[in-house]
mmCIF file of C-alpha atoms in Angstrom:
data_model
loop_
_atom_site.group_PDB
_atom_site.id
_atom_site.type_symbol
_atom_site.label_atom_id
_atom_site.label_comp_id
_atom_site.label_asym_id
_atom_site.label_seq_id
_atom_site.Cartn_x
_atom_site.Cartn_y
_atom_site.Cartn_z
ATOM 1 C CA UNK I 1 20.986 -20.958 17.684
ATOM 2 C CA UNK I 2 20.630 -17.744 15.093
ATOM 3 C CA UNK I 3 18.527 -18.750 12.357
ATOM 4 C CA UNK I 4 18.438 -16.949 8.968
ATOM 5 C CA UNK I 5 16.037 -18.345 6.441
ATOM 6 C CA UNK I 6 15.682 -17.255 2.829
ATOM 7 C CA UNK I 7 12.958 -18.348 0.192
ATOM 8 C CA UNK I 8 11.208 -16.852 -2.389
ATOM 9 C CA UNK I 9 7.062 -16.861 -2.029
ATOM 10 C CA UNK I 10 5.700 -19.132 -4.275
ATOM 11 C CA UNK I 11 2.350 -17.364 -4.856
ATOM 12 C CA UNK I 12 0.423 -16.116 -7.632
ATOM 13 C CA UNK I 13 2.224 -12.753 -8.277
ATOM 14 C CA UNK I 14 0.268 -11.911 -11.134
ATOM 15 C CA UNK I 15 -2.955 -11.473 -8.414
ATOM 16 C CA UNK I 16 -0.888 -9.566 -6.462
ATOM 17 C CA UNK I 17 1.153 -6.812 -8.598
ATOM 18 C CA UNK I 18 0.993 -3.487 -7.856
ATOM 19 C CA UNK I 19 -1.600 -1.754 -9.955
ATOM 20 C CA UNK I 20 1.115 0.929 -10.321
ATOM 21 C CA UNK I 21 3.892 -1.104 -11.543
ATOM 22 C CA UNK I 22 2.300 -3.367 -13.585
ATOM 23 C CA UNK I 23 3.654 -2.057 -16.895
ATOM 24 C CA UNK I 24 7.142 -2.059 -15.671
ATOM 25 C CA UNK I 25 6.276 -6.057 -14.260
ATOM 26 C CA UNK I 26 6.011 -7.128 -17.862
ATOM 27 C CA UNK I 27 9.913 -7.906 -18.288
ATOM 28 C CA UNK I 28 12.729 -9.336 -16.892
ATOM 29 C CA UNK I 29 13.825 -6.266 -14.323
ATOM 30 C CA UNK I 30 15.747 -8.766 -12.085
ATOM 31 C CA UNK I 31 18.219 -10.270 -14.925
ATOM 32 C CA UNK I 32 21.836 -10.693 -14.003
ATOM 33 C CA UNK I 33 22.702 -8.564 -17.006
ATOM 34 C CA UNK I 34 20.771 -5.359 -16.142
ATOM 35 C CA UNK I 35 22.079 -6.164 -12.012
ATOM 36 C CA UNK I 36 25.497 -5.910 -12.998
ATOM 37 C CA UNK I 37 25.552 -2.624 -14.007
ATOM 38 C CA UNK I 38 22.859 -1.381 -11.039
ATOM 39 C CA UNK I 39 23.428 0.680 -8.206
ATOM 40 C CA UNK I 40 21.212 1.109 -5.277
ATOM 41 C CA UNK I 41 20.148 4.987 -4.164
ATOM 42 C CA UNK I 42 18.509 5.516 -1.243
ATOM 43 C CA UNK I 43 17.052 7.843 1.135
ATOM 44 C CA UNK I 44 15.759 8.030 4.439
ATOM 45 C CA UNK I 45 13.391 10.490 6.734
ATOM 46 C CA UNK I 46 11.089 10.566 9.454
ATOM 47 C CA UNK I 47 7.645 11.397 9.367
ATOM 48 C CA UNK I 48 6.165 14.598 11.404
ATOM 49 C CA UNK I 49 4.556 11.559 13.890
ATOM 50 C CA UNK I 50 8.294 9.997 14.426
ATOM 51 C CA UNK I 51 7.678 7.207 12.205
ATOM 52 C CA UNK I 52 10.863 6.368 10.215
ATOM 53 C CA UNK I 53 10.249 5.979 6.080
ATOM 54 C CA UNK I 54 13.372 4.922 3.569
ATOM 55 C CA UNK I 55 13.019 4.020 0.206
ATOM 56 C CA UNK I 56 15.624 2.507 -2.167
ATOM 57 C CA UNK I 57 15.781 2.549 -5.960
ATOM 58 C CA UNK I 58 17.994 -0.084 -8.083
ATOM 59 C CA UNK I 59 19.226 1.642 -11.340
ATOM 60 C CA UNK I 60 21.796 2.455 -13.633
ATOM 61 C CA UNK I 61 24.316 4.859 -12.332
ATOM 62 C CA UNK I 62 23.608 7.187 -15.449
ATOM 63 C CA UNK I 63 20.124 7.451 -13.863
ATOM 64 C CA UNK I 64 21.197 8.626 -10.739
ATOM 65 C CA UNK I 65 20.195 12.220 -10.775
ATOM 66 C CA UNK I 66 16.664 11.085 -12.103
ATOM 67 C CA UNK I 67 16.763 8.146 -9.230
ATOM 68 C CA UNK I 68 17.454 10.632 -6.169
ATOM 69 C CA UNK I 69 14.789 13.235 -7.616
ATOM 70 C CA UNK I 70 12.170 10.689 -7.449
ATOM 71 C CA UNK I 71 13.650 9.501 -3.962
ATOM 72 C CA UNK I 72 13.260 13.424 -2.881
ATOM 73 C CA UNK I 73 9.805 13.701 -4.188
ATOM 74 C CA UNK I 74 8.573 10.423 -2.457
ATOM 75 C CA UNK I 75 10.079 11.569 1.352
ATOM 76 C CA UNK I 76 8.486 14.623 0.616
ATOM 77 C CA UNK I 77 4.913 13.406 -0.754
ATOM 78 C CA UNK I 78 4.988 11.041 2.399
ATOM 79 C CA UNK I 79 5.427 13.923 4.986
ATOM 80 C CA UNK I 80 3.478 16.237 3.270
ATOM 81 C CA UNK I 81 0.496 13.869 3.864
ATOM 82 C CA UNK I 82 1.449 12.895 7.241
ATOM 83 C CA UNK I 83 1.930 16.369 8.591
ATOM 84 C CA UNK I 84 -1.650 17.171 6.721
ATOM 85 C CA UNK I 85 -3.357 14.245 8.913
ATOM 86 C CA UNK I 86 -1.702 14.427 12.045
ATOM 87 C CA UNK I 87 -0.064 17.661 13.152
ATOM 88 C CA UNK I 88 -1.527 19.758 15.680
ATOM 89 C CA UNK I 89 -5.173 20.719 14.350
ATOM 90 C CA UNK I 90 -4.584 18.765 11.319
ATOM 91 C CA UNK I 91 -7.512 16.029 9.352
ATOM 92 C CA UNK I 92 -7.283 13.453 12.385
ATOM 93 C CA UNK I 93 -8.105 16.074 15.293
ATOM 94 C CA UNK I 94 -10.783 17.406 13.416
ATOM 95 C CA UNK I 95 -12.249 14.171 13.002
ATOM 96 C CA UNK I 96 -12.279 13.642 16.481
ATOM 97 C CA UNK I 97 -14.248 16.902 17.342
ATOM 98 C CA UNK I 98 -17.154 16.158 14.448
ATOM 99 C CA UNK I 99 -20.043 15.972 15.552
ATOM 100 C CA UNK I 100 -23.178 14.159 14.155
ATOM 101 C CA UNK I 101 -23.905 15.229 10.892
ATOM 102 C CA UNK I 102 -21.318 17.753 10.342
ATOM 103 C CA UNK I 103 -19.145 17.567 7.207
ATOM 104 C CA UNK I 104 -16.038 18.451 7.131
ATOM 105 C CA UNK I 105 -14.148 18.706 3.710
ATOM 106 C CA UNK I 106 -11.303 16.807 2.407
ATOM 107 C CA UNK I 107 -8.138 17.179 0.226
ATOM 108 C CA UNK I 108 -8.003 14.818 -2.672
ATOM 109 C CA UNK I 109 -5.151 12.647 -1.048
ATOM 110 C CA UNK I 110 -6.881 12.455 2.255
ATOM 111 C CA UNK I 111 -10.189 11.935 1.164
ATOM 112 C CA UNK I 112 -8.517 8.560 -1.048
ATOM 113 C CA UNK I 113 -6.864 7.331 2.350
ATOM 114 C CA UNK I 114 -10.080 7.780 3.907
ATOM 115 C CA UNK I 115 -12.168 6.183 1.447
ATOM 116 C CA UNK I 116 -9.898 3.247 1.181
ATOM 117 C CA UNK I 117 -9.688 2.717 5.122
ATOM 118 C CA UNK I 118 -13.632 2.426 5.079
ATOM 119 C CA UNK I 119 -13.631 -0.006 2.203
ATOM 120 C CA UNK I 120 -10.762 -2.264 4.000
ATOM 121 C CA UNK I 121 -12.832 -2.150 7.174
ATOM 122 C CA UNK I 122 -15.664 -4.096 5.110
ATOM 123 C CA UNK I 123 -13.684 -6.237 3.320
ATOM 124 C CA UNK I 124 -11.906 -7.392 6.363
ATOM 125 C CA UNK I 125 -14.910 -8.332 7.928
ATOM 126 C CA UNK I 126 -14.762 -5.734 10.633
ATOM 127 C CA UNK I 127 -12.057 -7.130 12.269
ATOM 128 C CA UNK I 128 -9.879 -4.039 11.165
ATOM 129 C CA UNK I 129 -12.242 -1.356 11.602
ATOM 130 C CA UNK I 130 -10.841 2.250 11.633
ATOM 131 C CA UNK I 131 -13.418 3.462 13.719
ATOM 132 C CA UNK I 132 -13.183 0.863 16.691
ATOM 133 C CA UNK I 133 -11.924 3.329 18.894
ATOM 134 C CA UNK I 134 -15.679 4.299 18.822
ATOM 135 C CA UNK I 135 -17.831 3.472 21.898
ATOM 136 C CA UNK I 136 -19.426 -0.026 22.206
ATOM 137 C CA UNK I 137 -23.125 1.270 22.230
ATOM 138 C CA UNK I 138 -22.376 2.357 18.523
ATOM 139 C CA UNK I 139 -21.136 -0.832 17.392
ATOM 140 C CA UNK I 140 -23.656 -2.538 15.046
ATOM 141 C CA UNK I 141 -21.952 -4.551 12.155
ATOM 142 C CA UNK I 142 -19.024 -2.236 12.323
ATOM 143 C CA UNK I 143 -18.648 1.094 13.305
ATOM 144 C CA UNK I 144 -16.820 2.208 10.117
ATOM 145 C CA UNK I 145 -20.717 1.792 8.447
ATOM 146 C CA UNK I 146 -21.372 5.145 10.202
ATOM 147 C CA UNK I 147 -18.630 6.877 8.428
ATOM 148 C CA UNK I 148 -20.296 8.650 5.199
ATOM 149 C CA UNK I 149 -18.290 9.986 2.386
ATOM 150 C CA UNK I 150 -19.730 12.181 -0.296
ATOM 151 C CA UNK I 151 -17.143 11.667 -3.495
ATOM 152 C CA UNK I 152 -18.827 14.276 -5.053
ATOM 153 C CA UNK I 153 -17.842 17.171 -2.822
ATOM 154 C CA UNK I 154 -15.079 15.164 -0.749
ATOM 155 C CA UNK I 155 -16.619 15.561 2.312
ATOM 156 C CA UNK I 156 -17.021 13.269 5.493
ATOM 157 C CA UNK I 157 -18.925 13.062 8.060
ATOM 158 C CA UNK I 158 -20.562 10.929 10.897
ATOM 159 C CA UNK I 159 -24.128 9.393 11.503
ATOM 160 C CA UNK I 160 -23.561 9.571 15.276
ATOM 161 C CA UNK I 161 -21.640 11.651 17.936
ATOM 162 C CA UNK I 162 -18.599 10.647 19.722
ATOM 163 C CA UNK I 163 -16.913 8.764 16.791
ATOM 164 C CA UNK I 164 -13.264 8.075 17.488
ATOM 165 C CA UNK I 165 -10.998 6.700 14.702
ATOM 166 C CA UNK I 166 -7.670 5.356 14.794
ATOM 167 C CA UNK I 167 -5.579 6.402 11.864
ATOM 168 C CA UNK I 168 -1.889 5.938 12.356
ATOM 169 C CA UNK I 169 -1.592 2.392 11.968
ATOM 170 C CA UNK I 170 -3.485 2.142 8.732
ATOM 171 C CA UNK I 171 -1.745 5.286 7.326
ATOM 172 C CA UNK I 172 1.539 3.873 7.303
ATOM 173 C CA UNK I 173 0.142 1.352 4.444
ATOM 174 C CA UNK I 174 -1.036 4.368 2.956
ATOM 175 C CA UNK I 175 2.359 6.377 3.140
ATOM 176 C CA UNK I 176 4.158 3.495 1.918
ATOM 177 C CA UNK I 177 1.551 3.567 -0.987
ATOM 178 C CA UNK I 178 2.324 7.153 -2.020
ATOM 179 C CA UNK I 179 6.159 6.653 -1.786
ATOM 180 C CA UNK I 180 5.929 3.591 -4.236
ATOM 181 C CA UNK I 181 3.237 5.325 -6.524
ATOM 182 C CA UNK I 182 5.782 8.372 -6.511
ATOM 183 C CA UNK I 183 8.640 6.391 -7.369
ATOM 184 C CA UNK I 184 7.045 4.075 -10.361
ATOM 185 C CA UNK I 185 5.511 6.572 -11.876
ATOM 186 C CA UNK I 186 8.732 8.270 -12.566
ATOM 187 C CA UNK I 187 9.560 5.334 -14.272
ATOM 188 C CA UNK I 188 11.495 3.057 -12.214
ATOM 189 C CA UNK I 189 10.947 -0.633 -12.159
ATOM 190 C CA UNK I 190 12.956 -1.987 -9.221
ATOM 191 C CA UNK I 191 12.442 -0.305 -6.097
ATOM 192 C CA UNK I 192 11.215 -0.733 -2.272
ATOM 193 C CA UNK I 193 9.679 1.861 0.222
ATOM 194 C CA UNK I 194 9.046 1.087 3.746
ATOM 195 C CA UNK I 195 7.427 2.849 6.816
ATOM 196 C CA UNK I 196 7.767 1.764 9.890
ATOM 197 C CA UNK I 197 6.830 -1.882 9.752
ATOM 198 C CA UNK I 198 5.436 -1.732 6.214
ATOM 199 C CA UNK I 199 7.206 -2.296 3.499
ATOM 200 C CA UNK I 200 6.268 -2.306 -0.328
ATOM 201 C CA UNK I 201 8.707 -3.483 -3.600
ATOM 202 C CA UNK I 202 8.380 -3.659 -7.048
ATOM 203 C CA UNK I 203 11.041 -5.794 -9.330
ATOM 204 C CA UNK I 204 13.946 -6.822 -7.918
ATOM 205 C CA UNK I 205 17.134 -6.254 -5.900
ATOM 206 C CA UNK I 206 20.505 -5.893 -7.703
ATOM 207 C CA UNK I 207 21.290 -9.726 -7.474
ATOM 208 C CA UNK I 208 18.071 -11.015 -5.095
ATOM 209 C CA UNK I 209 14.620 -10.268 -4.634
ATOM 210 C CA UNK I 210 13.896 -8.122 -1.752
ATOM 211 C CA UNK I 211 14.045 -9.243 1.479
ATOM 212 C CA UNK I 212 11.182 -9.271 4.000
ATOM 213 C CA UNK I 213 12.249 -9.925 7.786
ATOM 214 C CA UNK I 214 10.332 -11.731 10.192
ATOM 215 C CA UNK I 215 11.319 -11.039 13.955
ATOM 216 C CA UNK I 216 10.517 -13.618 16.526
ATOM 217 C CA UNK I 217 10.841 -10.966 19.394
ATOM 218 C CA UNK I 218 14.031 -12.596 20.965
ATOM 219 C CA UNK I 219 17.540 -11.872 20.765
ATOM 220 C CA UNK I 220 20.481 -14.524 20.205
ATOM 221 C CA UNK I 221 23.394 -15.418 22.798
ATOM 222 C CA UNK I 222 25.258 -12.481 20.412
ATOM 223 C CA UNK I 223 22.451 -9.642 20.915
ATOM 224 C CA UNK I 224 21.480 -10.025 17.325
ATOM 225 C CA UNK I 225 17.743 -10.722 16.714
ATOM 226 C CA UNK I 226 16.534 -13.799 15.652
ATOM 227 C CA UNK I 227 14.541 -13.591 12.368
ATOM 228 C CA UNK I 228 13.901 -14.958 9.163
ATOM 229 C CA UNK I 229 13.974 -13.184 5.597
ATOM 230 C CA UNK I 230 11.866 -14.035 2.643
ATOM 231 C CA UNK I 231 12.604 -13.199 -0.559
ATOM 232 C CA UNK I 232 9.766 -11.604 -2.553
ATOM 233 C CA UNK I 233 9.184 -9.630 -5.390
ATOM 234 C CA UNK I 234 6.127 -7.175 -6.519
ATOM 235 C CA UNK I 235 4.674 -7.650 -3.225
ATOM 236 C CA UNK I 236 3.628 -5.637 -0.020
ATOM 237 C CA UNK I 237 3.842 -6.804 3.477
ATOM 238 C CA UNK I 238 3.324 -5.317 7.403
ATOM 239 C CA UNK I 239 4.074 -6.976 10.383
ATOM 240 C CA UNK I 240 2.448 -6.320 13.544
ATOM 241 C CA UNK I 241 4.010 -7.348 17.047
ATOM 242 C CA UNK I 242 2.959 -6.547 20.662
ATOM 243 C CA UNK I 243 5.636 -3.787 20.848
ATOM 244 C CA UNK I 244 5.054 -2.614 17.053
ATOM 245 C CA UNK I 245 1.133 -1.977 15.314
ATOM 246 C CA UNK I 246 -0.070 -4.624 18.141
ATOM 247 C CA UNK I 247 0.601 -1.712 20.747
ATOM 248 C CA UNK I 248 -2.816 -0.120 21.879
ATOM 249 C CA UNK I 249 -4.674 -1.881 19.207
ATOM 250 C CA UNK I 250 -8.599 -2.011 20.199
ATOM 251 C CA UNK I 251 -10.397 -4.910 19.387
ATOM 252 C CA UNK I 252 -13.569 -3.599 17.188
ATOM 253 C CA UNK I 253 -16.160 -5.643 19.088
ATOM 254 C CA UNK I 254 -15.061 -5.712 22.630
ATOM 255 C CA UNK I 255 -13.894 -2.527 22.394
ATOM 256 C CA UNK I 256 -11.092 -3.734 25.097
ATOM 257 C CA UNK I 257 -7.240 -3.346 24.240
ATOM 258 C CA UNK I 258 -5.806 -6.089 21.801
ATOM 259 C CA UNK I 259 -3.185 -7.693 24.471
ATOM 260 C CA UNK I 260 -1.853 -11.703 23.868
ATOM 261 C CA UNK I 261 1.071 -11.904 26.533
ATOM 262 C CA UNK I 262 3.714 -14.052 25.320
ATOM 263 C CA UNK I 263 1.275 -16.425 22.684
ATOM 264 C CA UNK I 264 1.603 -13.987 19.887
ATOM 265 C CA UNK I 265 4.962 -12.584 18.792
ATOM 266 C CA UNK I 266 3.936 -11.422 15.825
ATOM 267 C CA UNK I 267 1.816 -11.651 12.295
ATOM 268 C CA UNK I 268 2.932 -10.588 9.012
ATOM 269 C CA UNK I 269 0.439 -10.564 6.095
ATOM 270 C CA UNK I 270 1.686 -9.805 2.243
ATOM 271 C CA UNK I 271 -0.956 -8.534 -0.162
ATOM 272 C CA UNK I 272 -0.878 -6.433 -3.534
ATOM 273 C CA UNK I 273 -0.703 -3.188 -1.836
ATOM 274 C CA UNK I 274 0.544 -2.070 1.563
ATOM 275 C CA UNK I 275 -2.683 -0.384 2.609
ATOM 276 C CA UNK I 276 -4.609 -3.669 1.949
ATOM 277 C CA UNK I 277 -1.520 -5.700 3.674
ATOM 278 C CA UNK I 278 -1.879 -3.226 7.061
ATOM 279 C CA UNK I 279 -5.460 -3.844 7.568
ATOM 280 C CA UNK I 280 -5.382 -7.784 7.165
ATOM 281 C CA UNK I 281 -2.255 -7.653 9.331
ATOM 282 C CA UNK I 282 -3.757 -5.772 12.318
ATOM 283 C CA UNK I 283 -7.105 -7.792 11.712
ATOM 284 C CA UNK I 284 -5.476 -11.272 11.752
ATOM 285 C CA UNK I 285 -3.660 -9.692 15.195
ATOM 286 C CA UNK I 286 -7.088 -8.813 16.536
ATOM 287 C CA UNK I 287 -8.123 -11.815 15.838
ATOM 288 C CA UNK I 288 -5.566 -13.700 17.868
ATOM 289 C CA UNK I 289 -2.935 -16.812 17.715
ATOM 290 C CA UNK I 290 -5.331 -19.625 17.686
ATOM 291 C CA UNK I 291 -7.220 -18.225 14.280
ATOM 292 C CA UNK I 292 -5.264 -15.938 12.744
ATOM 293 C CA UNK I 293 -4.074 -17.981 10.024
ATOM 294 C CA UNK I 294 -7.756 -19.362 9.343
ATOM 295 C CA UNK I 295 -8.606 -15.690 9.239
ATOM 296 C CA UNK I 296 -5.863 -15.037 6.758
ATOM 297 C CA UNK I 297 -6.189 -18.491 4.123
ATOM 298 C CA UNK I 298 -10.327 -16.889 4.339
ATOM 299 C CA UNK I 299 -9.118 -14.177 2.142
ATOM 300 C CA UNK I 300 -7.548 -15.161 -0.877
ATOM 301 C CA UNK I 301 -6.325 -12.139 -1.946
ATOM 302 C CA UNK I 302 -3.984 -12.049 1.047
ATOM 303 C CA UNK I 303 -0.981 -14.521 2.346
ATOM 304 C CA UNK I 304 0.449 -14.779 6.214
ATOM 305 C CA UNK I 305 3.154 -15.560 8.521
ATOM 306 C CA UNK I 306 2.249 -16.050 12.533
ATOM 307 C CA UNK I 307 4.660 -16.504 14.752
ATOM 308 C CA UNK I 308 3.194 -17.950 18.159
ATOM 309 C CA UNK I 309 4.728 -17.605 21.349
ATOM 310 C CA UNK I 310 7.103 -20.733 21.091
ATOM 311 C CA UNK I 311 8.385 -19.237 18.017
ATOM 312 C CA UNK I 312 6.745 -21.553 15.821
ATOM 313 C CA UNK I 313 5.740 -20.337 12.590
ATOM 314 C CA UNK I 314 2.269 -21.178 10.318
ATOM 315 C CA UNK I 315 2.249 -19.896 7.219
ATOM 316 C CA UNK I 316 -0.453 -19.257 4.147
ATOM 317 C CA UNK I 317 -0.402 -22.211 1.550
ATOM 318 C CA UNK I 318 2.402 -21.791 -0.949
ATOM 319 C CA UNK I 319 4.813 -20.075 1.135
ATOM 320 C CA UNK I 320 7.646 -22.533 1.580
ATOM 321 C CA UNK I 321 8.811 -22.742 5.531
ATOM 322 C CA UNK I 322 11.591 -24.777 6.725
ATOM 323 C CA UNK I 323 9.970 -27.698 9.149
ATOM 324 C CA UNK I 324 6.492 -26.335 8.717
ATOM 325 C CA UNK I 325 3.687 -28.600 7.292
ATOM 326 C CA UNK I 326 0.830 -26.071 5.658
ATOM 327 C CA UNK I 327 -1.864 -28.536 6.257
ATOM 328 C CA UNK I 328 -1.047 -29.562 9.285
ATOM 329 C CA UNK I 329 -0.638 -26.682 11.130
ATOM 330 C CA UNK I 330 -3.639 -25.156 9.570
ATOM 331 C CA UNK I 331 -6.323 -27.842 10.109
ATOM 332 C CA UNK I 332 -5.241 -28.288 14.032
ATOM 333 C CA UNK I 333 -6.913 -24.655 13.993
ATOM 334 C CA UNK I 334 -9.998 -26.261 14.713
ATOM 335 C CA UNK I 335 -13.078 -23.644 15.091
ATOM 336 C CA UNK I 336 -14.652 -24.292 18.658
ATOM 337 C CA UNK I 337 -16.782 -21.723 20.837
ATOM 338 C CA UNK I 338 -14.315 -19.471 22.760
ATOM 339 C CA UNK I 339 -14.122 -16.106 23.963
ATOM 340 C CA UNK I 340 -15.013 -12.533 22.300
ATOM 341 C CA UNK I 341 -11.404 -12.518 20.373
ATOM 342 C CA UNK I 342 -12.468 -16.332 18.857
ATOM 343 C CA UNK I 343 -12.686 -16.221 15.412
ATOM 344 C CA UNK I 344 -15.908 -18.115 15.439
ATOM 345 C CA UNK I 345 -17.485 -16.118 18.751
ATOM 346 C CA UNK I 346 -16.830 -13.176 16.469
ATOM 347 C CA UNK I 347 -18.891 -14.437 13.367
ATOM 348 C CA UNK I 348 -21.909 -15.158 15.310
ATOM 349 C CA UNK I 349 -21.169 -11.417 16.968
ATOM 350 C CA UNK I 350 -21.327 -9.642 13.671
ATOM 351 C CA UNK I 351 -24.365 -12.199 12.315
ATOM 352 C CA UNK I 352 -26.374 -11.320 15.676
ATOM 353 C CA UNK I 353 -26.478 -7.527 14.802
#
């Protein structure tokens, strides 16, 4: 049976409002009076790497020209960043061939991206690690600690040779943040941006909050994908699925490919910005179905939704999901010994280094 459920996320939005939109969110930008005269203006494009990007601005029809110009700027900025990093001979390939102690100078945008990626690698306890694909012999606390960044010269260097980075996944979060930063910088208070399975929004849609869609990886009798829809405002969200961002994901500790078979359909993480949401979604997915929600719960700056192999949902406290008891679902995930993909085992491995 097809089920589509909408709910408004009941979490502390004041702590999750994106910094670029903080001044714009002081008023009731989604009021019915304003919505009645508003229109949606949208744009779509593809990154050089092939991922689709899109953005929507809700504004007065009189602002159409300004809105379309802002959308064009957002698309261009996203494509420029992606091309700089992932085109042939771009930053990513130069980093892959960077030797121990060699320095590579980066543009301000590229340096900001890499610096944020390294910071998130540490904030996520190493379960997301931008340098996760590096050889196992290099593991200490986390591989990202072997990346040296010099803000004065905007250079990056490695403490070891053969360092390997996985930048494509976390780059989608940064791309989404760039688009929203551009749109909000033009003075728009109601907008949404997406890069693949990553979204970020400010304000509201014309009449309702923006939607986050959590899929179940299966189709109904009519051929449509079964999904839950969640109404949210002023947040970012990233969904990791086996066929999406979970494909080719490396476990930073045991260096194996993360694969949960049929036991995990998706992990969605909500945060203040898209790059944070992406890092913690990848980390929770790596932790796996048994302890993903315990991991998310241990980081108050994010919220999450986990869909297991049977289609059962577990959600962070404050997120109201039909038929779900948060206390029961989380407390049933009792910490115990396990393999390298179990949270307690991972924590012991980290502490032993």
